[in-house]
Coordinates of C-alpha atoms and ligand atoms in Angstrom, one line a residue:
X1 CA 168.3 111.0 19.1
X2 CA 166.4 109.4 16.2
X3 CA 168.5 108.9 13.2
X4 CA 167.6 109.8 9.8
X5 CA 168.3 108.5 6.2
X6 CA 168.4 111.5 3.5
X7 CA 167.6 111.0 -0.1
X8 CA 167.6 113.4 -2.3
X9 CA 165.8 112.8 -5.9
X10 CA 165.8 115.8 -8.7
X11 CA 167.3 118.2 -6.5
X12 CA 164.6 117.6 -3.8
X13 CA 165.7 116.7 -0.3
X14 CA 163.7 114.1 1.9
X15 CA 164.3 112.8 5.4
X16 CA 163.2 109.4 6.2
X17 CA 163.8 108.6 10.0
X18 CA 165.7 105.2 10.8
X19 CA 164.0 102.6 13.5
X20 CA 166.2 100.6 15.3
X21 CA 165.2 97.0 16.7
X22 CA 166.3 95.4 19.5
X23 CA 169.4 93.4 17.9
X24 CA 170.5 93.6 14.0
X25 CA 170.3 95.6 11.3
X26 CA 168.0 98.8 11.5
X27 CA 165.4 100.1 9.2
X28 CA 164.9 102.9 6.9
X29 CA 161.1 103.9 7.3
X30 CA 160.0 104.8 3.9
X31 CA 156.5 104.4 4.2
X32 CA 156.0 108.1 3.6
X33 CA 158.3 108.2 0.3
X34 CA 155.5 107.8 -2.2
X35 CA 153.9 110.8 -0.7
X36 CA 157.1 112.7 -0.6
X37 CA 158.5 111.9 -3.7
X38 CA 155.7 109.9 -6.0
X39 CA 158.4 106.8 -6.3
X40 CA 158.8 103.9 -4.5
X41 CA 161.4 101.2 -3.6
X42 CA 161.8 98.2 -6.2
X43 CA 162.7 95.2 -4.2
X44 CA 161.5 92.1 -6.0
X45 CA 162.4 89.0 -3.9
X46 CA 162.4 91.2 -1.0
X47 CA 166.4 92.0 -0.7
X48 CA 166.6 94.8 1.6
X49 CA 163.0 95.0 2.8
X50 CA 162.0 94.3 6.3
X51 CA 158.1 93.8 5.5
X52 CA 156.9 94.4 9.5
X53 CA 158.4 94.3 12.9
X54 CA 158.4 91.1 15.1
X55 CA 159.7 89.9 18.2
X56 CA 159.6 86.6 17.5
X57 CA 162.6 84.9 15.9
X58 CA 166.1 86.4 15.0
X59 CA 169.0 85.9 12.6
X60 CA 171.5 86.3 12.1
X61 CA 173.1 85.4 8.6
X62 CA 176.5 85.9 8.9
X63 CA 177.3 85.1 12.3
X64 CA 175.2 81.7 11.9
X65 CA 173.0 82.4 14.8
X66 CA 169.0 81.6 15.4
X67 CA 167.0 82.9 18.4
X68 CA 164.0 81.8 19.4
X69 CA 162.6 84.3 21.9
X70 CA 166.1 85.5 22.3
X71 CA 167.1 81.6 23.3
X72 CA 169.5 79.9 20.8
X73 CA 167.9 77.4 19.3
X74 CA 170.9 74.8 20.1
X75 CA 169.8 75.2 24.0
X76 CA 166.2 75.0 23.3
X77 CA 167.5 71.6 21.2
X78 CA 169.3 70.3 24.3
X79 CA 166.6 71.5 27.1
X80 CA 163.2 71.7 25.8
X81 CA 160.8 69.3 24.0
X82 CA 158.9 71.3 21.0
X83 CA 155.3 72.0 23.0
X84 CA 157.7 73.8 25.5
X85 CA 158.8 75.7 22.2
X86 CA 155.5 76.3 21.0
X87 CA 154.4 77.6 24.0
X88 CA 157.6 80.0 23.8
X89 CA 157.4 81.1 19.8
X90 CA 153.2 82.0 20.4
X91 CA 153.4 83.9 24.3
X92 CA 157.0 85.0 24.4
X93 CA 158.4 83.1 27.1
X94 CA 158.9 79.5 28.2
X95 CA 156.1 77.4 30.4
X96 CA 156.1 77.0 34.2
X97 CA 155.3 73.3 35.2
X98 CA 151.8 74.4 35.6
X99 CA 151.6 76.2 32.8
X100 CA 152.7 73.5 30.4
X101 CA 150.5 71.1 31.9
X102 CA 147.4 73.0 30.9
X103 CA 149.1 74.0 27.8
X104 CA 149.9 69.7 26.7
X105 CA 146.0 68.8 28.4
X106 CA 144.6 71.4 25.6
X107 CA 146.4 70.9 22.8
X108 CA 145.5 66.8 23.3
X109 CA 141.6 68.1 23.9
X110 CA 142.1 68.9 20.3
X111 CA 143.7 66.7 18.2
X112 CA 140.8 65.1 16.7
X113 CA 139.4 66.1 13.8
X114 CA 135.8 66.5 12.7
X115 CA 134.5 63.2 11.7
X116 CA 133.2 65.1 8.3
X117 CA 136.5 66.0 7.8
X118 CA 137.6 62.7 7.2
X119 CA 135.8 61.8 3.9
X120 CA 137.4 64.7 2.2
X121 CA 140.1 61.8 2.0
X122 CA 138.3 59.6 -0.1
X123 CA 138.2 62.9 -2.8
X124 CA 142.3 62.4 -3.3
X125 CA 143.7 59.5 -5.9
X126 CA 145.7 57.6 -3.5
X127 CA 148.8 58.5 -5.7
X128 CA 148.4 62.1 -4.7
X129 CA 151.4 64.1 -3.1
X130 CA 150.6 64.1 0.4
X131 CA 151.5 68.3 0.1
X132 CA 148.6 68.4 -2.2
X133 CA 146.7 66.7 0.4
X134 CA 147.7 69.0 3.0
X135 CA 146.7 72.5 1.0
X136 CA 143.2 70.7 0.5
X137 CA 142.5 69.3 3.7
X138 CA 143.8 72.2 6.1
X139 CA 142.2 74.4 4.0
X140 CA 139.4 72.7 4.7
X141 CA 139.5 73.7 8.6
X142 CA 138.7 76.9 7.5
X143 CA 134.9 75.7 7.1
X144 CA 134.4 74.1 10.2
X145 CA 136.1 77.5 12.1
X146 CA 134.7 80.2 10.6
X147 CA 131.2 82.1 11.4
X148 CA 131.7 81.8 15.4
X149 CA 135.4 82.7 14.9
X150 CA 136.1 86.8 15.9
X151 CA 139.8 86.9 14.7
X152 CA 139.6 90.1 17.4
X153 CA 139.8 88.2 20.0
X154 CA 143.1 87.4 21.8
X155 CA 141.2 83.6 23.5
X156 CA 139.8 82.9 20.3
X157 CA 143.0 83.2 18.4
X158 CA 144.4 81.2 21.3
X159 CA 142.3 78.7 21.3
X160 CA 142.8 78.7 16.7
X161 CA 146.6 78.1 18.1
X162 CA 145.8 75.1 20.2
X163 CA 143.3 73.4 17.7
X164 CA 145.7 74.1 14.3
X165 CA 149.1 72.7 16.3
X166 CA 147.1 70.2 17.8
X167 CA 145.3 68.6 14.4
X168 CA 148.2 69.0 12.0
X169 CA 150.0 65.6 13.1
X170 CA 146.6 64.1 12.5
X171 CA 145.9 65.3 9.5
X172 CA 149.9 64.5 8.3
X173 CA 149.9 61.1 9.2
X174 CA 146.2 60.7 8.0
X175 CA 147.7 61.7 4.6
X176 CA 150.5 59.6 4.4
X177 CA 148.1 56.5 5.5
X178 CA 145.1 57.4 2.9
X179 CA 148.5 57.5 0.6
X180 CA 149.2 54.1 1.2
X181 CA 145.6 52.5 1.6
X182 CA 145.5 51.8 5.3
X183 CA 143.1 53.0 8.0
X184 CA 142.7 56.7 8.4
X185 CA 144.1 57.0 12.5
X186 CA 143.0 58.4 15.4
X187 CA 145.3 60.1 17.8
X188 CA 146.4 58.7 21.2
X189 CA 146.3 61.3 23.7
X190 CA 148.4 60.0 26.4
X191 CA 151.7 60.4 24.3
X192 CA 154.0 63.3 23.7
X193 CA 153.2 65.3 20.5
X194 CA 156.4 63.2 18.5
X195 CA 155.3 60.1 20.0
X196 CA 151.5 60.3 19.0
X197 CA 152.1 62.0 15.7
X198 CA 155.2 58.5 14.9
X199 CA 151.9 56.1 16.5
X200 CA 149.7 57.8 14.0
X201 CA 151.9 57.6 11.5
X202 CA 153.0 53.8 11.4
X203 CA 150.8 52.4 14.0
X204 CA 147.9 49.6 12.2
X205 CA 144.9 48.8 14.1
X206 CA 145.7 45.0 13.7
X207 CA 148.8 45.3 16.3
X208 CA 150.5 47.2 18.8
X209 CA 152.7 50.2 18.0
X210 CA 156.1 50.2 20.2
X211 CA 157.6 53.7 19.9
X212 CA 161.1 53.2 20.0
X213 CA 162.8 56.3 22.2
X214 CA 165.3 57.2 19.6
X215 CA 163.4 58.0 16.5
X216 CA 160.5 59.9 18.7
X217 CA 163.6 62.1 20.1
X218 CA 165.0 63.0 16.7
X219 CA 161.2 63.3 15.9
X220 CA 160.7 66.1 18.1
X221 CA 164.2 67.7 17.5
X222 CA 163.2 67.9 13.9
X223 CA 160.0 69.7 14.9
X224 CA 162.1 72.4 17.3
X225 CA 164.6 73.1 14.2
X226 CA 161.7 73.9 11.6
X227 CA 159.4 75.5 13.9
X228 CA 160.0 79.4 12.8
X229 CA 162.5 81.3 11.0
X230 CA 161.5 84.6 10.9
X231 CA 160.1 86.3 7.7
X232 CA 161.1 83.1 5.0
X233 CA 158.4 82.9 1.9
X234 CA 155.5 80.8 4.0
X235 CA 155.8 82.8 7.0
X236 CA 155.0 86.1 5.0
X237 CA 152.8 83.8 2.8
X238 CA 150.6 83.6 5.9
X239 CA 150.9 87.1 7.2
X240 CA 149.6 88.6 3.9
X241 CA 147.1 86.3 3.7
X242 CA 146.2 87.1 6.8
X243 CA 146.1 91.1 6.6
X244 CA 143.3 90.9 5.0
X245 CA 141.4 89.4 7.8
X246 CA 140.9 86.3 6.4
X247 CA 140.2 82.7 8.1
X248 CA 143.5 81.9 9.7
X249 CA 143.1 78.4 8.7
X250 CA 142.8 79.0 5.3
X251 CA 146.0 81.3 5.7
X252 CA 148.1 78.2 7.1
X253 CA 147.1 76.3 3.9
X254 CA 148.3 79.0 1.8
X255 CA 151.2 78.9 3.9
X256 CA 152.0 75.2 3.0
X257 CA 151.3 75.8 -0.4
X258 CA 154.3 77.9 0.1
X259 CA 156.4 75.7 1.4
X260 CA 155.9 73.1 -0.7
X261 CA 158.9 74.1 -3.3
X262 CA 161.9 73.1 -3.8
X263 CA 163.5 76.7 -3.3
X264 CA 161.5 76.4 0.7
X265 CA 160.6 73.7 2.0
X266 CA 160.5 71.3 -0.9
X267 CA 164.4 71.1 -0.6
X268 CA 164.6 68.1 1.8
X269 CA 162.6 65.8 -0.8
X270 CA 165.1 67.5 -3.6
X271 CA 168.3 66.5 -1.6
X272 CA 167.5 63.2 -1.3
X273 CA 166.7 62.5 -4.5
X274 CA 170.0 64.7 -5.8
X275 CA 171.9 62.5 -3.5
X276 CA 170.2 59.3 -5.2
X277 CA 171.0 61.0 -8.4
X278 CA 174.8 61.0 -7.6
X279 CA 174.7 57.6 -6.8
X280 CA 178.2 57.3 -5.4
X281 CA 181.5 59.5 -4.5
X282 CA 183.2 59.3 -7.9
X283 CA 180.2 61.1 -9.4
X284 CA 180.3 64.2 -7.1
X285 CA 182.8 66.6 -8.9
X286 CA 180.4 66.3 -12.1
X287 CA 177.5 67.4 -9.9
X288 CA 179.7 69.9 -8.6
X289 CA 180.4 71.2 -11.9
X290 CA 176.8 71.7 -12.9
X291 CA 175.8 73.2 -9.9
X292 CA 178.9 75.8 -11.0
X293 CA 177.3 76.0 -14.4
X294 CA 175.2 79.0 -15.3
X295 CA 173.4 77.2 -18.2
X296 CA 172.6 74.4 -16.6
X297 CA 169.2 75.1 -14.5
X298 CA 170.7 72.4 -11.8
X299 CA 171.2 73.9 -7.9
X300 CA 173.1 72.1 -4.8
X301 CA 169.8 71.0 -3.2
X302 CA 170.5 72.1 0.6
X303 CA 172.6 74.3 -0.1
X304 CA 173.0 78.5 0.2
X305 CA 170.6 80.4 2.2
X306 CA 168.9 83.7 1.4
X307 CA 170.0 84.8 5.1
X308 CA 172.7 82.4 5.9
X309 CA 175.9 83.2 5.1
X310 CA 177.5 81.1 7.1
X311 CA 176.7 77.9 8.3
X312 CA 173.2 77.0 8.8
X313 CA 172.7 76.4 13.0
X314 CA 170.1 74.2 12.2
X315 CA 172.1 72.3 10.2
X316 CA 175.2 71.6 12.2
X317 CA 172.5 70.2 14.6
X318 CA 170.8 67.9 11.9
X319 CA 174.6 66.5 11.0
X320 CA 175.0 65.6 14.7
X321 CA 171.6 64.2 14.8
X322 CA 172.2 62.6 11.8
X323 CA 174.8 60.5 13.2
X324 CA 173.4 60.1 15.5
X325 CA 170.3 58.6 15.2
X326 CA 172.3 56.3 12.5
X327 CA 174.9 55.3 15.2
X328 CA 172.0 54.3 17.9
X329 CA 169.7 52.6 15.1
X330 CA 172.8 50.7 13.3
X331 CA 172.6 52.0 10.3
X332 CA 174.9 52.4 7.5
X333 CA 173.4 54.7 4.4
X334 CA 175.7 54.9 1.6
X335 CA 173.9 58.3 0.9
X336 CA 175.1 59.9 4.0
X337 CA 178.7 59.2 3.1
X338 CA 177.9 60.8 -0.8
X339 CA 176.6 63.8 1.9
X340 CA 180.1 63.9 3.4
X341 CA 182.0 63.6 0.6
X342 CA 179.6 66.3 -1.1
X343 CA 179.5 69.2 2.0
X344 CA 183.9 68.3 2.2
X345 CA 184.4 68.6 -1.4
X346 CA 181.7 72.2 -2.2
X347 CA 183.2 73.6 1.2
X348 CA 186.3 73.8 -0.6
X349 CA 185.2 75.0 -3.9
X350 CA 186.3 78.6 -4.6
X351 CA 182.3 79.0 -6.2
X352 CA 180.9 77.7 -3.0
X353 CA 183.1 79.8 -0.9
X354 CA 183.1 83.1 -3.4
X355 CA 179.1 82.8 -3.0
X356 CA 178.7 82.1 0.9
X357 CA 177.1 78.6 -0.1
X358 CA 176.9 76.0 3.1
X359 CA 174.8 73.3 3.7
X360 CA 171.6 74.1 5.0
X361 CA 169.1 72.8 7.2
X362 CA 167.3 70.3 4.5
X363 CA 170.8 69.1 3.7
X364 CA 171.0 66.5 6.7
X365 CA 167.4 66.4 7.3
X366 CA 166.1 64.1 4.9
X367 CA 168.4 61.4 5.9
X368 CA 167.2 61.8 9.0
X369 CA 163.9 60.8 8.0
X370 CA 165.0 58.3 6.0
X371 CA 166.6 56.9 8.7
X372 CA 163.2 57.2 10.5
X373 CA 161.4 54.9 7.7
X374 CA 159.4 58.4 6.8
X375 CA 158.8 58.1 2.7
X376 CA 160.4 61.1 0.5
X377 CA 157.2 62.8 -0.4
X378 CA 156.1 63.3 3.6
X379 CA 159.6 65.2 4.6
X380 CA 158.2 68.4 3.6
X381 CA 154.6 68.0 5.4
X382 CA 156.7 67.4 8.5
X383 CA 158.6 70.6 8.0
X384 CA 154.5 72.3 7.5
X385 CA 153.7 70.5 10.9
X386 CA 156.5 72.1 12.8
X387 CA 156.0 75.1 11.0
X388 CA 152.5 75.7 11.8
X389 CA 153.3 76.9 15.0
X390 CA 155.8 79.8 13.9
X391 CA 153.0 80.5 11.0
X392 CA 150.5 80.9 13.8
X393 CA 152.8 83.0 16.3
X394 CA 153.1 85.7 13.3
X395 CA 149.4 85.5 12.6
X396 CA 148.8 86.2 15.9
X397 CA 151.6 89.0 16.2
X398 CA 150.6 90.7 13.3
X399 CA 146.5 90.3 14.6
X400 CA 147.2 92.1 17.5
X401 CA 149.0 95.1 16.2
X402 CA 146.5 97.6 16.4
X403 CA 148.3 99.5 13.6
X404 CA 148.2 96.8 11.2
X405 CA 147.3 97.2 7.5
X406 CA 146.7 95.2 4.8
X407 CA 149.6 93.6 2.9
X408 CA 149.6 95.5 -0.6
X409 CA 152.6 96.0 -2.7
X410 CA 153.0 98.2 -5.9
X411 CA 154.8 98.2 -8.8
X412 CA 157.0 99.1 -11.5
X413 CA 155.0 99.0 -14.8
X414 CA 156.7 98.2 -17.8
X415 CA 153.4 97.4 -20.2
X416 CA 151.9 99.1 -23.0
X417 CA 151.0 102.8 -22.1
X418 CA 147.7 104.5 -22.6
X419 CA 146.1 103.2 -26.3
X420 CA 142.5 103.1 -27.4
X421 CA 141.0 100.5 -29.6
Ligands
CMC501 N1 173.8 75.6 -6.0 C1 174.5 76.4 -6.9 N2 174.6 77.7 -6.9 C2 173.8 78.4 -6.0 C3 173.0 77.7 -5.1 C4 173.1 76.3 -5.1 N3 172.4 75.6 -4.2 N4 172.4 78.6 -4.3 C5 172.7 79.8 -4.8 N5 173.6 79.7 -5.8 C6 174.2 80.7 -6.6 C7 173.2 81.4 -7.5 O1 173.3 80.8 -8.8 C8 173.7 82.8 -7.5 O2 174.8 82.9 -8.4 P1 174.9 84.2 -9.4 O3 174.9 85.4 -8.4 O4 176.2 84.0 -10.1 O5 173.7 84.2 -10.2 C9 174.2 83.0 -6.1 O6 174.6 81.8 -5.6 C10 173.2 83.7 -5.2 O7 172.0 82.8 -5.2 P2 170.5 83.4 -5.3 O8 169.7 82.3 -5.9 O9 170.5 84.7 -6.0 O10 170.2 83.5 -3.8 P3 168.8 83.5 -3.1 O11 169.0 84.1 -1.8 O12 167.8 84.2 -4.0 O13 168.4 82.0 -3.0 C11 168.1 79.8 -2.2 C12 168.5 81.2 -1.9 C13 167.9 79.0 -0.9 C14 166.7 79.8 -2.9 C15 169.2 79.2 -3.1 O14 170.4 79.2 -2.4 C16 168.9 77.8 -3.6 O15 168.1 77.6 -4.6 N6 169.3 76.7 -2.8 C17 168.9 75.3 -3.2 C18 167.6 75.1 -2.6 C19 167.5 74.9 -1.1 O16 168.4 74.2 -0.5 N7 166.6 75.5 -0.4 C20 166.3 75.4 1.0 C21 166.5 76.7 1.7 S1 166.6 76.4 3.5 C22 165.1 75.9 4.0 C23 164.0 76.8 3.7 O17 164.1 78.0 3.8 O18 162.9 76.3 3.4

């Protein structure tokens, strides 16, 4: 039996029906309430709206839990390398052995880029943020893929899948070198995806790269933990972008553009530079204090979730990694004991608790990455490298749903009523 929601506004009585997902919350259908009533639902910031179905990635918020396909993410973490889940977040189920060799021979087919591509470079002051870089250059993509591209077509999307996963490293660690005046670099196809994109990165023509095991394994489980998560502000970014049919690569640079703050993505950069900020343990309480303090414009960088309210899974992963990688590479950060202190001390705080604020996944991650040598401003174009591929798995969702519509919200207007001049 369907359930139904009833409303009833000025005396008058509508039915809405009530759809039901496979796991979580269900949804009131109010599509037809404008019709029925001539109102509609205000939701800025998108608190109770569930803006399409997917069957891609799940949450849930208070439980802590994040599914992949239905797999939680902490096995796919322990099991699978992140092509496996790439292959998994865009076709719905893991690779075969045969499968995932085809899969890793085209993705490699594709991680040049156009040599064209590359003098869009030489456009950038070197001092620009590598983010800024990104928007331009993927962007760019969009006119070398574009008048033979039918966005209709299931292979052709595929084959938009393979070419965007595949160039993203390249164009990354192209970024981060133009940024600091070395050699633009090619990709080496014989590595893993981590592996070629940490060659690219730090490799010199001038001598030999050797990739040590430990940072290309945290590599890679950084990519798993950022790859999707559901409907966040980049993710719908891309889909309305892309409801209106227009070049998916240019939708994946308006989905790094939304990334790039400090509310999304941006965070990483911000926590490292909070922690910096703090300086050392006796310093914390004051931070803690203006975090608590409504006038003061200053947040807990990596910390509170819009979903989470409970701890992040993916960052009780990144703490473990964290150690991790420290532990195998010998090294002691004085900022990851100010991280301790600071995630000990706000888990006890009755504000913290009151508002269901844990650490989150950029709370550990940058010093990860710092621990990898990576430089502050390229933390979040790693996050848009892993992301990509979850952008790409909703484009393509949301492409083949034959009942698809274009993304357009209304309004409440509060300006001037009717006047004539
Ligand atoms: N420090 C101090 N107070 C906070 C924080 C924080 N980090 N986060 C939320 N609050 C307070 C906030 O002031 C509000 O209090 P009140 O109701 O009294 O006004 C309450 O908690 C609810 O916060 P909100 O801003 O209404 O919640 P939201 O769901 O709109 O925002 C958020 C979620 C992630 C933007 C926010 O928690 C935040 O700004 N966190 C810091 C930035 C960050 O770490 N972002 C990374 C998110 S995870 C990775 C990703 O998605 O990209």
């Amino acid at each position: 039996m369907v359930r139904k929601a009833t409303i009833t506004i000025d005396g008058k009585t509508v039915e809405l029906p009530i759809l039901e997902g496979s796991f979580g919350p269900a949804a009131i259908d109010v599509r037809s309430l404008y019709q029925e009533t001539g109102m509609f639902c205000y939701d800025p910031g998108f608190m109770s709206t569930a803006s399409c179905s997917s069957g891609i990635t799940y949450i849930d918020g208070d439980k802590g839990v994040l599914l992949y396909r239905g797999y939680p993410v902490d096995e796919l973490v322990e099991k699978c390398d992140f092509l496996d889940v790439a292959y998994l977040l865009f076709y719905g189920e893991l690779p075969n052995a045969q499968e995932k060799e085809e899969f890793e021979k085209s993705v490699t087919q594709h991680t040049m880029v156009h040599e064209q591509l590359r003098s869009f470079f030489q456009g950038f002051r070197r001092d620009a943020h590598p983010m800024a870089i990104m928007v331009g250059v993927v962007g760019a993509l969009s006119a070398f893929y574009h008048d033979n591209l039918d966005i209709y077509d299931p292979k052709q999307r595929e084959t938009a899948f393979h070419r965007i996963i595949a160039k993203m490293p390249t164009i990354a660690a192209m970024a981060y070198n133009y940024s600091r005046g070395c050699p633009l670099p090619y990709p080496q196809n014989d590595l893993t995806y981590a592996q070629n994109f940490l060659k690219m990165m730090f490799g010199l023509p001038s001598e030999k790269y050797q990739i040590n095991p430990i940072v290309a394994k945290a590599m890679d489980i950084i990519f798993i933990l950022h790859a999707d998560h559901e409907q966040n502000a980049s993710t719908s970014t891309v889909r309305l972008a892309g409801s209106s049919k227009a070049n998916p690569f240019a939708c994946i640079a308006s989905g790094i553009a939304a990334l790039w703050g400090p509310a999304h993505g941006g965070a990483n950069e911000a926590v490292l530079k909070m922690l910096e900020q703090i300086g050392s343990v006796e310093n914390i309480p004051a931070f803690i204090n203006r975090a608590k303090d409504k006038k003061d414009t200053f947040r807990l960088m990596g910390f509170g979730h819009r979903v989470y309210k409970n701890y992040d899974p993916r960052a009780r992963i990144m703490r473990k990694a964290c150690h991790d990688v420290l532990d195998q590479l010998g090294i002691q950060d004085p900022l990851l004991d100010i991280a301790l202190k600071l995630e000990e001390i706000a888990l006890k705080d009755q504000y913290f608790i009151d508002n269901k604020l844990y650490p989150n996944v950029d709370f550990y991650s940058g010093l990860v990455f710092r621990a990898l040598n990576i430089p502050t401003s390229m933390f979040t174009v790693i996050f848009s490298v892993a992301r990509t591929v979850g952008w790409i798995a909703h484009w393509n969702e949301m492409m083949a749903d034959p009942g698809q519509k274009i993304g357009r919200p209304r309004q409440l207007y509060t300006g001037s009523v009717l006047r004539h001049l």
